[in-house]
Amino acid sequence: MPLFWKLLCGVWVAGVIVAAFLGVGPAVGFRAPEAARILFFHVPTAWLAVLGFVLSMLHGIHYLHRRQLEHDRCSAVAAELGFLFCLLATVTGAIFAHVQWGAAWNWDPRETSIVALLLIYGAYFALRSAIDDEERRAALSASYAILAVLPMLFLIFVLPRVVDSLHPSDTVQSGGMSPSYRLVFFAALFGFTLLFVWIYRLRVGVERLALRREG
Amino acid sequence: MSSLTAVMVVVLVIWVGLFLYLWRLDARIRELAERAPRAPGEEAHEAPAAVIEPRPAAPER
Amino acid sequence: MTTKSCSSATASSGWVGEAGAVFWKDLRAELRSRYALNAMAIFAVTTLVVVSFSLGPQALPPPAVAALLWVVLFFAAIASLSRVFLREEEAHTAAALRLAAEPVHVYLGKLLFNLVLLLALDVLLVPLFLALMQARSGNLWLLALVLLLGSVGLAGATTIVAALIAKAAARGALFGGLAFPLLLPLLLAAVSGTRRALEGASCAAAGAELRLLVSFAVVMITASILLFEYVWSE
């Protein structure tokens, strides 16, 4: 990644951290108004978990078309990063759920889907480690990554309509946030996405080196 | 110093540590990439694959 | 090739014929050994007895009965449905099957076979389960509908996963791990639908669950048909 973006990422995320704690006042309408600041970190991690998942699927499709091992490695790297952020989202979510709703786990639709995502990532890595042949591993894990998108679509889009959710999914769209919160919120999304891209490209660089050494 | 600021300082310190770690990793990976041998496909452009040489003249009998 | 089914299947050579031929082949092999059916039945009955035995003589409320029923069904399916592709690998007949039939037809044949197995399991297990759990019979039509649609979705997802893991190491443990995240929406809808059926709700009241089950089955089977070629040719 060019120097400018790396520096921007460092300064931007530092700025988001300062703004999240000092730039905005306590949130209104929460049981623990100060603790609501965790949302500036929780929501981006959840978004990156999904981003990693989608990236992994797209590289999987690419691999099945082109049959280049580099795409398979990209798919695995995206899944690794997605898994990391998925764990972070689960932990931060459980902490905040404990503070806000009284219990760390409620099987709310969003919580169900993050658990499904964790399990999918786990199954993906288990599948990868169980196949020795490199090209077969690439094709089969790509197929699984594509297949696993379907239940996620059900869990994210269909299930919340059938079961009531505790998560305020409309707050962001309908302007329930005050302008200063909204600003920090989207800045956090942008900053963490930059961080994701940086780490992703580093890992892909390492994988390229490994492929070169092997091939 | 209020507890809010204290938490912020802790988070900032973690971020600076993570950032420096990534920065060093980035530099090291780039260095490795420059030093690593090129892939066979990339080498092909540096040296011609085939050289045309005139056939040595048949020795006089 | 003495049976009529095979000759008629090769004669009509359409996709129905070829998928049907794959299905008949598996069914006849199964009826000869009854490997999968026996394993599945003994597994399901054992699980059922374990559950019932550990609960003792108490009657559970419908939500708990519905959840337990699907837990038993899920594990019985996991224990036996991966056989369809494993058998081909173990007998080294996969290559011949690859040459003999189109990938899609292989998938459809295997799917049909797994579905028949699963429905046989439903017929065997569910009455026994309801009797042992002392569940008051609710809306039996709705229960049958939920079981049928749930089985179609379950068979659709497990068949493609069975194809995925046919060549992996440690398949037994992997199969459940890979299948469960895919089946999460199905299990949620099926448990909820079964609960409503046991409570005696009408079919209209369980409309959301039924729609979810139908769409899950359609989406899973369609995606499997599209992906199977890549999985099978590996």
Coordinates of C-alpha atoms in Angstrom, one line a residue:
Chain A
M1 CA 0.0 0.0 0.0
P2 CA 1.4 3.5 -0.8
L3 CA 3.0 5.5 2.0
F4 CA 0.2 8.0 2.0
W5 CA -2.5 5.5 2.8
K6 CA -0.6 3.9 5.5
L7 CA 0.0 7.2 7.2
L8 CA -3.6 8.2 6.7
C9 CA -4.7 5.0 8.3
G10 CA -2.5 5.5 11.4
V11 CA -3.6 9.1 11.9
W12 CA -7.3 8.5 11.0
V13 CA -7.8 5.6 13.4
A14 CA -5.9 7.6 16.2
G15 CA -8.3 10.5 15.5
V16 CA -11.3 8.2 15.6
I17 CA -10.2 6.8 19.0
V18 CA -9.8 10.4 20.4
A19 CA -13.1 11.5 19.0
A20 CA -14.9 8.4 20.2
F21 CA -13.9 9.1 23.8
L22 CA -13.6 12.9 23.9
G23 CA -15.3 14.2 20.8
V24 CA -18.9 13.0 21.6
G25 CA -20.9 13.2 24.8
P26 CA -22.6 10.3 26.5
A27 CA -25.1 8.6 24.3
V28 CA -28.8 9.2 25.0
G29 CA -31.2 6.4 25.5
F30 CA -28.8 3.7 26.6
R31 CA -28.6 2.0 30.0
A32 CA -24.9 2.8 30.2
P33 CA -24.5 6.0 28.2
E34 CA -20.7 6.0 28.4
A35 CA -20.3 2.4 27.5
A36 CA -22.2 3.0 24.3
R37 CA -18.9 4.3 22.8
I38 CA -18.0 0.6 22.2
L39 CA -20.3 0.8 19.2
F40 CA -17.7 2.8 17.3
F41 CA -15.5 -0.2 17.5
H42 CA -18.1 -3.0 17.6
V43 CA -19.9 -2.1 14.4
P44 CA -16.8 -1.8 12.2
T45 CA -15.5 -5.2 13.4
A46 CA -18.8 -6.8 12.5
W47 CA -18.7 -5.0 9.1
L48 CA -15.2 -6.3 8.5
A49 CA -16.1 -9.8 9.4
V50 CA -18.8 -9.7 6.7
L51 CA -16.4 -8.0 4.3
G52 CA -13.8 -10.7 4.8
F53 CA -16.5 -13.3 4.2
V54 CA -17.6 -11.7 0.9
L55 CA -14.0 -11.2 -0.3
S56 CA -13.3 -14.8 0.4
M57 CA -16.3 -15.8 -1.7
L58 CA -15.4 -13.5 -4.6
H59 CA -11.9 -14.9 -4.7
G60 CA -13.4 -18.4 -4.5
I61 CA -15.5 -17.6 -7.6
H62 CA -12.4 -16.2 -9.3
Y63 CA -10.5 -19.3 -8.5
L64 CA -13.1 -21.6 -10.0
H65 CA -13.0 -19.6 -13.2
R66 CA -9.3 -19.0 -13.6
R67 CA -7.7 -21.9 -11.6
Q68 CA -4.9 -19.7 -10.4
L69 CA -3.6 -20.6 -6.9
E70 CA -3.0 -17.0 -6.1
H71 CA -6.8 -16.5 -5.9
D72 CA -7.1 -19.4 -3.6
R73 CA -4.5 -17.9 -1.3
C74 CA -6.3 -14.5 -1.4
S75 CA -9.5 -16.3 -0.5
A76 CA -7.9 -18.0 2.5
V77 CA -6.3 -14.7 3.7
A78 CA -9.6 -12.9 3.5
A79 CA -11.2 -15.7 5.5
E80 CA -8.5 -15.5 8.1
L81 CA -8.9 -11.8 8.6
G82 CA -12.7 -12.1 8.5
F83 CA -12.4 -14.7 11.3
L84 CA -10.2 -12.4 13.4
F85 CA -12.7 -9.5 13.1
C86 CA -15.6 -11.9 13.6
L87 CA -14.1 -13.0 16.9
L88 CA -13.6 -9.3 17.9
A89 CA -17.2 -8.5 16.9
T90 CA -18.5 -11.4 19.0
V91 CA -16.5 -10.4 22.1
T92 CA -17.3 -6.7 21.9
G93 CA -20.9 -7.5 21.2
A94 CA -21.2 -9.9 24.2
I95 CA -19.6 -7.2 26.4
F96 CA -22.0 -4.6 25.3
A97 CA -25.0 -7.0 25.4
H98 CA -24.1 -7.7 29.0
V99 CA -24.1 -4.0 29.9
Q100 CA -27.1 -3.0 27.8
W101 CA -29.5 -6.0 27.9
G102 CA -28.3 -7.7 31.1
A103 CA -27.2 -10.9 29.5
A104 CA -24.1 -11.6 27.4
W105 CA -26.0 -13.8 25.0
N106 CA -29.7 -13.7 23.9
W107 CA -29.8 -15.5 20.5
D108 CA -31.1 -12.4 18.9
P109 CA -31.0 -12.7 15.1
R110 CA -27.8 -10.7 14.8
E111 CA -26.1 -12.8 17.4
T112 CA -27.3 -16.0 15.6
S113 CA -25.8 -14.8 12.4
I114 CA -22.5 -13.8 13.9
V115 CA -22.3 -17.3 15.5
A116 CA -23.2 -18.8 12.1
L117 CA -20.4 -16.8 10.6
L118 CA -17.9 -18.0 13.2
L119 CA -18.9 -21.6 12.6
I120 CA -18.6 -21.1 8.8
Y121 CA -15.1 -19.7 9.2
G122 CA -14.2 -22.6 11.5
A123 CA -15.6 -25.2 9.0
Y124 CA -13.8 -23.5 6.2
F125 CA -10.4 -23.8 7.9
A126 CA -11.2 -27.4 9.0
L127 CA -12.0 -28.3 5.4
R128 CA -8.8 -26.6 4.2
S129 CA -6.6 -28.5 6.6
A130 CA -8.2 -31.8 5.8
I131 CA -7.3 -31.8 2.1
D132 CA -3.7 -32.4 1.1
D133 CA -3.8 -31.8 -2.6
E134 CA -3.4 -28.1 -3.2
E135 CA -5.7 -27.7 -6.3
R136 CA -8.4 -29.9 -4.9
R137 CA -8.2 -28.0 -1.6
A138 CA -8.5 -24.7 -3.5
A139 CA -11.6 -25.9 -5.5
L140 CA -13.4 -27.5 -2.6
S141 CA -12.9 -24.7 -0.2
A142 CA -13.9 -22.1 -2.8
S143 CA -17.1 -24.1 -3.4
Y144 CA -17.8 -24.1 0.4
A145 CA -17.1 -20.4 0.6
I146 CA -19.7 -19.8 -2.1
L147 CA -22.2 -22.2 -0.6
A148 CA -21.9 -20.7 2.8
V149 CA -23.1 -17.3 1.6
L150 CA -26.7 -18.6 1.2
P151 CA -27.5 -19.4 4.8
M152 CA -25.9 -16.0 5.7
L153 CA -28.4 -14.3 3.4
F154 CA -31.2 -16.0 5.1
L155 CA -29.9 -15.2 8.6
I156 CA -29.2 -11.5 7.7
F157 CA -32.2 -10.6 5.6
V158 CA -35.0 -13.1 6.2
L159 CA -34.7 -14.1 9.9
P160 CA -35.0 -10.6 11.4
R161 CA -38.4 -10.2 9.7
V162 CA -39.6 -13.4 11.3
V163 CA -38.2 -13.0 14.8
D164 CA -37.9 -9.7 16.7
S165 CA -34.5 -8.3 17.0
L166 CA -32.9 -6.4 19.9
H167 CA -30.5 -4.6 17.5
P168 CA -31.6 -1.2 16.2
S169 CA -31.1 -1.9 12.6
D170 CA -32.9 1.2 11.4
T171 CA -31.2 3.8 13.7
V172 CA -28.4 4.5 11.3
Q173 CA -30.6 4.8 8.2
S174 CA -33.5 6.8 9.7
G175 CA -31.2 9.4 11.3
G176 CA -31.7 8.3 14.9
M177 CA -28.1 9.3 15.6
S178 CA -27.0 12.8 16.4
P179 CA -24.8 14.4 13.7
S180 CA -21.6 14.2 15.8
Y181 CA -22.2 10.5 16.5
R182 CA -22.9 9.8 12.9
L183 CA -19.7 11.6 11.8
V184 CA -17.5 9.5 14.2
F185 CA -19.4 6.4 13.3
F186 CA -18.7 6.6 9.6
A187 CA -15.2 7.8 10.2
A188 CA -14.6 4.7 12.3
L189 CA -16.0 2.5 9.5
F190 CA -13.7 4.1 7.0
G191 CA -10.6 3.9 9.3
F192 CA -11.1 0.3 10.2
T193 CA -11.7 -0.6 6.5
L194 CA -8.3 1.0 5.7
L195 CA -6.7 -1.0 8.4
F196 CA -8.3 -4.2 7.0
V197 CA -7.1 -3.4 3.5
W198 CA -3.6 -2.8 4.8
I199 CA -3.4 -6.1 6.8
Y200 CA -5.0 -7.9 3.9
R201 CA -2.4 -6.7 1.4
L202 CA 0.4 -7.5 3.7
R203 CA -0.8 -11.1 4.1
V204 CA -1.3 -11.4 0.4
G205 CA 2.2 -10.2 -0.1
V206 CA 3.5 -12.9 2.2
E207 CA 1.4 -15.6 0.4
R208 CA 2.8 -14.4 -3.0
L209 CA 6.3 -14.8 -1.7
A210 CA 5.5 -18.3 -0.4
L211 CA 4.0 -19.2 -3.8
R212 CA 7.1 -17.9 -5.6
R213 CA 9.3 -20.0 -3.4
E214 CA 7.3 -23.1 -4.0
G215 CA 6.8 -22.6 -7.7
Chain B
M1 CA -7.4 12.5 34.8
S2 CA -10.9 11.1 34.4
S3 CA -11.4 7.4 33.8
L4 CA -12.6 8.1 30.3
T5 CA -9.3 9.7 29.3
A6 CA -7.5 6.9 31.0
V7 CA -9.3 4.3 28.8
M8 CA -8.7 6.5 25.7
V9 CA -4.9 6.6 26.5
V10 CA -4.8 2.8 26.9
V11 CA -6.6 2.3 23.6
L12 CA -4.3 4.8 21.9
V13 CA -1.2 3.1 23.2
I14 CA -2.5 -0.2 21.9
W15 CA -3.2 1.4 18.5
V16 CA 0.3 3.0 18.3
G17 CA 1.9 -0.4 19.1
L18 CA -0.2 -2.2 16.5
F19 CA 0.6 0.5 13.9
L20 CA 4.3 0.3 14.5
Y21 CA 4.2 -3.5 14.3
L22 CA 2.4 -3.3 11.0
W23 CA 4.8 -0.7 9.7
R24 CA 7.8 -2.8 10.4
L25 CA 6.1 -5.9 9.0
D26 CA 5.4 -3.9 5.8
A27 CA 9.0 -2.8 5.4
R28 CA 10.3 -6.3 6.0
I29 CA 7.9 -7.9 3.5
R30 CA 8.9 -5.4 0.9
E31 CA 12.5 -6.0 1.5
L32 CA 12.0 -9.8 1.1
A33 CA 10.0 -9.3 -2.0
E34 CA 12.8 -7.4 -3.6
R35 CA 15.4 -10.0 -2.6
A36 CA 13.4 -13.0 -3.5
P37 CA 14.2 -14.8 -6.7
R38 CA 11.8 -14.0 -9.5
A39 CA 9.2 -16.6 -10.6
P40 CA 10.1 -18.5 -13.8
G41 CA 7.6 -16.6 -15.8
E42 CA 9.1 -13.3 -14.9
E43 CA 12.6 -14.3 -15.7
A44 CA 11.8 -15.1 -19.3
H45 CA 11.9 -11.4 -20.3
E46 CA 15.4 -10.8 -19.0
A47 CA 17.3 -13.4 -21.0
P48 CA 16.3 -14.4 -24.5
A49 CA 15.0 -17.9 -24.5
A50 CA 16.6 -18.9 -27.8
V51 CA 19.7 -17.6 -29.5
I52 CA 20.1 -17.8 -33.3
E53 CA 23.6 -18.9 -34.2
P54 CA 24.9 -19.5 -37.6
R55 CA 25.6 -23.1 -38.3
P56 CA 29.3 -23.9 -38.1
A57 CA 30.7 -24.3 -41.5
A58 CA 31.2 -27.9 -42.6
P59 CA 34.9 -28.8 -42.2
E60 CA 36.7 -29.1 -45.5
R61 CA 37.4 -32.6 -46.6
Chain C
M1 CA -28.4 -55.6 -16.0
T2 CA -31.4 -57.7 -15.5
T3 CA -33.8 -55.2 -14.1
K4 CA -36.1 -53.2 -16.3
S5 CA -35.2 -50.0 -14.6
C6 CA -31.7 -49.7 -16.0
S7 CA -32.6 -50.5 -19.5
S8 CA -35.5 -48.1 -19.5
A9 CA -33.3 -45.5 -18.0
T10 CA -30.7 -45.8 -20.7
A11 CA -33.4 -45.8 -23.3
S12 CA -34.9 -42.5 -22.3
S13 CA -31.5 -40.9 -21.6
G14 CA -33.0 -37.6 -20.6
W15 CA -32.0 -35.9 -17.4
V16 CA -34.8 -37.7 -15.6
G17 CA -33.6 -41.0 -16.9
E18 CA -30.0 -40.5 -16.0
A19 CA -30.7 -39.1 -12.6
G20 CA -33.2 -41.9 -12.1
A21 CA -30.6 -44.5 -13.1
V22 CA -28.1 -43.1 -10.5
F23 CA -30.9 -43.2 -7.9
W24 CA -31.9 -46.8 -8.8
K25 CA -28.3 -47.9 -8.7
D26 CA -27.9 -46.5 -5.2
L27 CA -31.2 -47.8 -4.0
R28 CA -30.5 -51.3 -5.2
A29 CA -27.1 -51.3 -3.7
E30 CA -28.6 -50.1 -0.5
L31 CA -31.4 -52.6 -0.4
R32 CA -28.8 -55.3 -0.9
S33 CA -26.7 -54.3 2.1
R34 CA -29.0 -52.0 4.0
Y35 CA -25.9 -50.4 5.3
A36 CA -27.0 -46.8 5.5
L37 CA -30.6 -47.6 6.5
N38 CA -29.5 -49.9 9.3
A39 CA -26.9 -47.5 10.6
M40 CA -29.3 -44.6 10.5
A41 CA -32.1 -46.5 12.1
I42 CA -30.0 -47.8 15.0
F43 CA -28.3 -44.4 15.5
A44 CA -31.7 -42.6 15.5
V45 CA -33.3 -45.1 17.9
T46 CA -30.3 -45.1 20.2
T47 CA -30.3 -41.3 20.4
L48 CA -34.0 -41.2 20.9
V49 CA -33.8 -43.8 23.8
V50 CA -30.9 -41.9 25.3
V51 CA -32.8 -38.6 25.3
S52 CA -36.0 -40.2 26.6
F53 CA -34.1 -42.2 29.2
S54 CA -32.2 -39.2 30.6
L55 CA -35.4 -37.2 30.8
G56 CA -37.3 -39.8 32.7
P57 CA -41.1 -39.9 32.8
Q58 CA -41.7 -36.2 32.7
A59 CA -43.6 -34.6 29.8
L60 CA -41.8 -31.7 28.1
P61 CA -43.5 -28.6 26.8
P62 CA -43.8 -28.4 22.9
P63 CA -40.8 -26.1 22.3
A64 CA -38.5 -28.5 24.0
V65 CA -40.0 -31.5 22.2
A66 CA -39.6 -29.7 18.8
A67 CA -36.0 -28.8 19.6
L68 CA -35.1 -32.4 20.7
L69 CA -36.8 -33.9 17.6
W70 CA -34.7 -31.8 15.3
V71 CA -31.5 -32.5 17.2
V72 CA -32.1 -36.2 16.9
L73 CA -33.0 -35.9 13.2
F74 CA -30.0 -33.7 12.5
F75 CA -27.5 -36.1 14.1
A76 CA -29.1 -39.1 12.5
A77 CA -28.8 -37.4 9.1
I78 CA -25.2 -36.4 9.8
A79 CA -24.4 -40.0 10.8
S80 CA -25.6 -41.6 7.6
L81 CA -26.1 -39.2 4.7
S82 CA -22.4 -38.8 3.8
R83 CA -22.4 -42.5 2.6
V84 CA -23.7 -41.7 -0.9
F85 CA -20.3 -40.3 -2.1
L86 CA -18.1 -42.1 0.4
R87 CA -19.3 -45.4 -1.0
E88 CA -18.2 -44.4 -4.5
E89 CA -14.8 -43.4 -3.3
E90 CA -14.3 -46.5 -1.2
A91 CA -15.3 -48.9 -4.0
H92 CA -13.3 -46.8 -6.5
T93 CA -16.4 -46.4 -8.7
A94 CA -16.4 -42.6 -8.7
A95 CA -14.3 -42.4 -11.9
A96 CA -16.7 -44.7 -13.7
L97 CA -19.7 -42.7 -12.5
R98 CA -18.0 -39.5 -13.7
L99 CA -17.7 -41.0 -17.2
A100 CA -21.2 -42.5 -17.2
A101 CA -23.3 -39.6 -16.1
E102 CA -23.5 -35.8 -16.2
P103 CA -22.5 -34.1 -12.9
V104 CA -25.9 -32.6 -12.4
H105 CA -27.7 -35.9 -12.9
V106 CA -25.3 -37.5 -10.4
Y107 CA -26.2 -34.8 -7.9
L108 CA -30.0 -35.2 -8.5
G109 CA -29.8 -39.0 -8.2
K110 CA -27.9 -38.8 -5.0
L111 CA -30.1 -36.1 -3.6
L112 CA -33.2 -38.2 -4.4
F113 CA -31.6 -41.2 -2.7
N114 CA -30.7 -39.2 0.5
L115 CA -34.2 -37.7 0.5
V116 CA -35.8 -41.2 0.4
L117 CA -33.5 -42.3 3.2
L118 CA -34.4 -39.3 5.3
L119 CA -38.2 -39.7 4.7
A120 CA -37.9 -43.3 5.7
L121 CA -36.2 -42.1 8.9
D122 CA -39.0 -39.6 9.5
V123 CA -41.6 -42.3 9.2
L124 CA -39.8 -44.6 11.5
L125 CA -38.6 -42.0 14.1
V126 CA -41.3 -39.4 14.5
P127 CA -44.2 -41.6 15.7
L128 CA -41.8 -43.3 18.1
F129 CA -40.5 -40.0 19.3
L130 CA -43.9 -38.4 19.9
A131 CA -45.0 -41.5 21.8
L132 CA -41.9 -41.6 24.0
M133 CA -42.1 -37.9 24.7
Q134 CA -45.8 -38.1 25.5
A135 CA -46.5 -35.2 23.2
R136 CA -50.1 -34.5 22.8
S137 CA -50.8 -34.7 19.1
G138 CA -51.4 -31.3 17.6
N139 CA -51.8 -30.5 14.0
L140 CA -50.5 -33.6 12.3
W141 CA -50.9 -32.3 8.8
L142 CA -48.7 -29.3 9.6
L143 CA -46.2 -31.6 11.3
A144 CA -46.0 -33.8 8.2
L145 CA -45.6 -30.8 6.0
V146 CA -42.8 -29.3 8.1
L147 CA -41.0 -32.7 8.2
L148 CA -41.3 -33.1 4.5
L149 CA -40.1 -29.6 3.6
G150 CA -37.4 -29.8 6.3
S151 CA -36.2 -33.1 4.9
V152 CA -35.9 -31.8 1.4
G153 CA -33.8 -28.9 2.6
L154 CA -31.7 -31.2 4.9
A155 CA -31.1 -33.6 2.0
G156 CA -30.2 -30.8 -0.4
A157 CA -27.6 -29.2 1.9
T158 CA -26.1 -32.5 3.2
T159 CA -25.7 -34.0 -0.3
I160 CA -23.5 -31.2 -1.6
V161 CA -21.5 -31.2 1.7
A162 CA -21.1 -35.0 1.4
A163 CA -19.6 -34.5 -2.1
L164 CA -17.3 -31.8 -0.7
I165 CA -15.8 -34.0 2.0
A166 CA -15.7 -37.3 0.0
K167 CA -12.0 -36.9 -0.5
A168 CA -11.0 -35.1 2.7
A169 CA -9.3 -36.6 5.7
A170 CA -11.3 -37.1 8.9
R171 CA -14.5 -37.0 7.0
G172 CA -16.8 -38.1 9.8
A173 CA -16.1 -35.2 12.1
L174 CA -15.9 -32.8 9.2
F175 CA -19.3 -33.6 7.8
G176 CA -21.3 -32.3 10.8
G177 CA -19.1 -29.3 11.2
L178 CA -19.5 -28.3 7.6
A179 CA -23.2 -29.0 7.3
F180 CA -24.4 -27.4 10.5
P181 CA -23.7 -23.7 9.7
L182 CA -25.4 -24.2 6.3
L183 CA -28.4 -25.8 8.0
L184 CA -28.8 -23.1 10.7
P185 CA -31.7 -21.2 9.0
L186 CA -33.4 -24.5 8.2
L187 CA -33.2 -25.7 11.8
L188 CA -34.5 -22.5 13.2
A189 CA -37.5 -22.5 10.9
A190 CA -38.1 -26.3 11.3
V191 CA -38.0 -26.2 15.1
S192 CA -40.3 -23.2 15.2
G193 CA -42.7 -24.9 12.7
T194 CA -42.7 -28.2 14.6
R195 CA -43.4 -26.3 17.8
R196 CA -46.4 -24.7 16.2
A197 CA -47.6 -28.0 14.9
L198 CA -47.4 -29.6 18.3
E199 CA -49.3 -26.7 19.8
G200 CA -52.0 -27.4 17.3
A201 CA -51.7 -24.2 15.2
S202 CA -53.3 -24.1 11.7
C203 CA -51.1 -24.3 8.6
A204 CA -51.8 -20.6 7.9
A205 CA -50.3 -19.6 11.3
A206 CA -47.1 -21.3 10.4
G207 CA -46.9 -19.5 7.0
A208 CA -43.6 -17.7 7.7
E209 CA -41.9 -21.0 8.7
L210 CA -43.2 -22.9 5.7
R211 CA -42.2 -20.2 3.3
L212 CA -38.7 -20.1 4.8
L213 CA -38.4 -23.9 4.5
V214 CA -39.5 -23.9 0.9
S215 CA -37.2 -21.0 -0.1
F216 CA -34.3 -22.6 1.8
A217 CA -34.7 -25.9 -0.1
V218 CA -35.1 -24.2 -3.5
V219 CA -32.0 -21.9 -2.9
M220 CA -29.8 -24.7 -1.6
I221 CA -30.7 -27.2 -4.3
T222 CA -30.3 -24.6 -7.1
A223 CA -26.9 -23.5 -5.7
S224 CA -25.8 -27.1 -5.4
I225 CA -26.7 -27.9 -9.0
L226 CA -24.6 -24.9 -10.1
L227 CA -21.6 -25.8 -7.9
F228 CA -21.7 -29.6 -8.1
E229 CA -19.7 -29.7 -11.3
Y230 CA -16.7 -28.1 -9.7
V231 CA -16.9 -30.3 -6.6
W232 CA -17.5 -33.5 -8.5
S233 CA -14.8 -33.1 -11.1
E234 CA -12.1 -32.7 -8.4

